[in-house]
Amino acid sequence: MNFLTGPVTISLSILTMAEPSIYDEIELEDLTYHPATTLYTYPCPCGDQFEITLQDLRDGEDIAVCPSCSLTIRVIFEPGDLPAEEPPMEDSKGLAAVTA
């Protein structure tokens, strides 16, 4: 039988597998909101933009990713900071409009 008799070293890569490496933590108010696409963006050092959707934030996601590099940021926010959900549009007969 082989027992460990000295200190045990754990690889950091094992400990960080569940959580991506976060480049920075940014307040929601510092991101730019694009209502037409419901997308929040923030400049990335690589020249592109970190992106996260309003729906992702509503679903509890807080990690914005850059589509051009491996960097990510954590978005700091409270659910009350998000824009209010708009009710479904109704037609002239008072029925909710359905789009295909």
PDB file of C-alpha atoms in Angstrom:
ATOM      1  CA  MET A   1       0.000   0.000   0.000  1.00  0.00           C
ATOM      2  CA  ASN A   2       1.206   3.487  -0.875  1.00  0.00           C
ATOM      3  CA  PHE A   3       0.206   6.358   1.438  1.00  0.00           C
ATOM      4  CA  LEU A   4       1.029  10.032   1.053  1.00  0.00           C
ATOM      5  CA  THR A   5       3.400  11.140   3.748  1.00  0.00           C
ATOM      6  CA  GLY A   6       4.072  14.746   2.722  1.00  0.00           C
ATOM      7  CA  PRO A   7       2.106  17.828   1.742  1.00  0.00           C
ATOM      8  CA  VAL A   8      -0.410  17.390  -1.066  1.00  0.00           C
ATOM      9  CA  THR A   9      -0.382  19.806  -3.982  1.00  0.00           C
ATOM     10  CA  ILE A  10      -3.629  20.413  -5.864  1.00  0.00           C
ATOM     11  CA  SER A  11      -3.442  21.777  -9.376  1.00  0.00           C
ATOM     12  CA  LEU A  12      -5.098  25.176  -9.719  1.00  0.00           C
ATOM     13  CA  SER A  13      -6.506  24.130 -13.082  1.00  0.00           C
ATOM     14  CA  ILE A  14      -8.679  21.569 -11.295  1.00  0.00           C
ATOM     15  CA  LEU A  15      -9.973  24.167  -8.841  1.00  0.00           C
ATOM     16  CA  THR A  16     -10.843  26.706 -11.556  1.00  0.00           C
ATOM     17  CA  MET A  17     -12.498  24.377 -14.058  1.00  0.00           C
ATOM     18  CA  ALA A  18     -16.017  25.253 -12.863  1.00  0.00           C
ATOM     19  CA  GLU A  19     -15.470  29.034 -12.997  1.00  0.00           C
ATOM     20  CA  PRO A  20     -13.991  30.828 -15.996  1.00  0.00           C
ATOM     21  CA  SER A  21     -11.145  33.238 -15.437  1.00  0.00           C
ATOM     22  CA  ILE A  22     -12.691  36.678 -14.917  1.00  0.00           C
ATOM     23  CA  TYR A  23     -10.807  39.602 -16.465  1.00  0.00           C
ATOM     24  CA  ASP A  24     -12.723  42.223 -14.463  1.00  0.00           C
ATOM     25  CA  GLU A  25     -15.944  42.931 -12.573  1.00  0.00           C
ATOM     26  CA  ILE A  26     -18.035  45.716 -14.112  1.00  0.00           C
ATOM     27  CA  GLU A  27     -21.165  47.439 -12.771  1.00  0.00           C
ATOM     28  CA  LEU A  28     -24.232  47.127 -15.012  1.00  0.00           C
ATOM     29  CA  GLU A  29     -24.476  50.928 -15.242  1.00  0.00           C
ATOM     30  CA  ASP A  30     -21.062  50.989 -16.962  1.00  0.00           C
ATOM     31  CA  LEU A  31     -22.245  48.709 -19.801  1.00  0.00           C
ATOM     32  CA  THR A  32     -24.023  50.063 -22.881  1.00  0.00           C
ATOM     33  CA  TYR A  33     -27.560  48.776 -23.402  1.00  0.00           C
ATOM     34  CA  HIS A  34     -28.869  48.362 -26.967  1.00  0.00           C
ATOM     35  CA  PRO A  35     -32.705  48.193 -26.716  1.00  0.00           C
ATOM     36  CA  ALA A  36     -33.210  47.039 -30.314  1.00  0.00           C
ATOM     37  CA  THR A  37     -31.168  43.880 -29.685  1.00  0.00           C
ATOM     38  CA  THR A  38     -31.586  43.707 -25.855  1.00  0.00           C
ATOM     39  CA  LEU A  39     -27.799  43.335 -25.693  1.00  0.00           C
ATOM     40  CA  TYR A  40     -25.419  44.842 -23.157  1.00  0.00           C
ATOM     41  CA  THR A  41     -21.866  45.543 -24.341  1.00  0.00           C
ATOM     42  CA  TYR A  42     -18.609  46.723 -22.808  1.00  0.00           C
ATOM     43  CA  PRO A  43     -15.266  47.409 -24.554  1.00  0.00           C
ATOM     44  CA  CYS A  44     -12.761  44.541 -24.481  1.00  0.00           C
ATOM     45  CA  PRO A  45      -9.006  45.214 -24.495  1.00  0.00           C
ATOM     46  CA  CYS A  46      -8.734  43.198 -27.732  1.00  0.00           C
ATOM     47  CA  GLY A  47     -10.779  45.853 -29.553  1.00  0.00           C
ATOM     48  CA  ASP A  48     -14.080  43.959 -29.686  1.00  0.00           C
ATOM     49  CA  GLN A  49     -16.943  44.105 -27.138  1.00  0.00           C
ATOM     50  CA  PHE A  50     -17.961  41.893 -24.219  1.00  0.00           C
ATOM     51  CA  GLU A  51     -21.594  40.873 -24.732  1.00  0.00           C
ATOM     52  CA  ILE A  52     -24.446  39.609 -22.575  1.00  0.00           C
ATOM     53  CA  THR A  53     -28.166  39.611 -23.332  1.00  0.00           C
ATOM     54  CA  LEU A  54     -30.861  41.055 -21.134  1.00  0.00           C
ATOM     55  CA  GLN A  55     -32.486  37.616 -20.990  1.00  0.00           C
ATOM     56  CA  ASP A  56     -29.215  36.049 -19.766  1.00  0.00           C
ATOM     57  CA  LEU A  57     -29.109  38.611 -16.941  1.00  0.00           C
ATOM     58  CA  ARG A  58     -32.768  37.935 -16.093  1.00  0.00           C
ATOM     59  CA  ASP A  59     -31.918  34.222 -15.995  1.00  0.00           C
ATOM     60  CA  GLY A  60     -29.233  34.924 -13.384  1.00  0.00           C
ATOM     61  CA  GLU A  61     -26.219  34.741 -15.695  1.00  0.00           C
ATOM     62  CA  ASP A  62     -23.588  37.360 -14.873  1.00  0.00           C
ATOM     63  CA  ILE A  63     -20.676  36.484 -17.180  1.00  0.00           C
ATOM     64  CA  ALA A  64     -20.266  38.544 -20.356  1.00  0.00           C
ATOM     65  CA  VAL A  65     -17.988  37.075 -23.023  1.00  0.00           C
ATOM     66  CA  CYS A  66     -15.940  38.594 -25.805  1.00  0.00           C
ATOM     67  CA  PRO A  67     -16.638  36.810 -29.100  1.00  0.00           C
ATOM     68  CA  SER A  68     -13.115  37.564 -30.381  1.00  0.00           C
ATOM     69  CA  CYS A  69     -10.909  36.430 -27.499  1.00  0.00           C
ATOM     70  CA  SER A  70     -11.021  34.324 -24.342  1.00  0.00           C
ATOM     71  CA  LEU A  71     -11.676  37.166 -21.885  1.00  0.00           C
ATOM     72  CA  THR A  72     -14.809  37.342 -19.746  1.00  0.00           C
ATOM     73  CA  ILE A  73     -16.154  39.878 -17.269  1.00  0.00           C
ATOM     74  CA  ARG A  74     -18.545  39.521 -14.361  1.00  0.00           C
ATOM     75  CA  VAL A  75     -21.481  41.940 -14.482  1.00  0.00           C
ATOM     76  CA  ILE A  76     -22.386  43.286 -11.050  1.00  0.00           C
ATOM     77  CA  PHE A  77     -26.117  44.023 -10.796  1.00  0.00           C
ATOM     78  CA  GLU A  78     -29.331  43.582  -8.843  1.00  0.00           C
ATOM     79  CA  PRO A  79     -32.394  42.189 -10.655  1.00  0.00           C
ATOM     80  CA  GLY A  80     -34.153  45.517  -9.974  1.00  0.00           C
ATOM     81  CA  ASP A  81     -31.476  47.297 -12.046  1.00  0.00           C
ATOM     82  CA  LEU A  82     -32.719  45.623 -15.251  1.00  0.00           C
ATOM     83  CA  PRO A  83     -35.236  47.275 -17.589  1.00  0.00           C
ATOM     84  CA  ALA A  84     -38.844  46.297 -16.917  1.00  0.00           C
ATOM     85  CA  GLU A  85     -40.241  43.516 -19.049  1.00  0.00           C
ATOM     86  CA  GLU A  86     -42.586  44.836 -21.709  1.00  0.00           C
ATOM     87  CA  PRO A  87     -46.048  43.249 -21.845  1.00  0.00           C
ATOM     88  CA  PRO A  88     -46.916  41.401 -25.073  1.00  0.00           C
ATOM     89  CA  MET A  89     -48.291  43.648 -27.809  1.00  0.00           C
ATOM     90  CA  GLU A  90     -52.042  43.403 -28.366  1.00  0.00           C
ATOM     91  CA  ASP A  91     -53.933  43.778 -31.619  1.00  0.00           C
ATOM     92  CA  SER A  92     -56.988  46.037 -32.019  1.00  0.00           C
ATOM     93  CA  LYS A  93     -59.287  43.275 -30.710  1.00  0.00           C
ATOM     94  CA  GLY A  94     -57.400  43.027 -27.416  1.00  0.00           C
ATOM     95  CA  LEU A  95     -55.693  39.738 -28.327  1.00  0.00           C
ATOM     96  CA  ALA A  96     -51.997  39.206 -27.856  1.00  0.00           C
ATOM     97  CA  ALA A  97     -50.192  39.360 -31.174  1.00  0.00           C
ATOM     98  CA  VAL A  98     -48.248  36.241 -32.104  1.00  0.00           C
ATOM     99  CA  THR A  99     -45.295  36.450 -34.438  1.00  0.00           C
ATOM    100  CA  ALA A 100     -43.925  33.459 -36.261  1.00  0.00           C
TER     101      ALA A 100
END
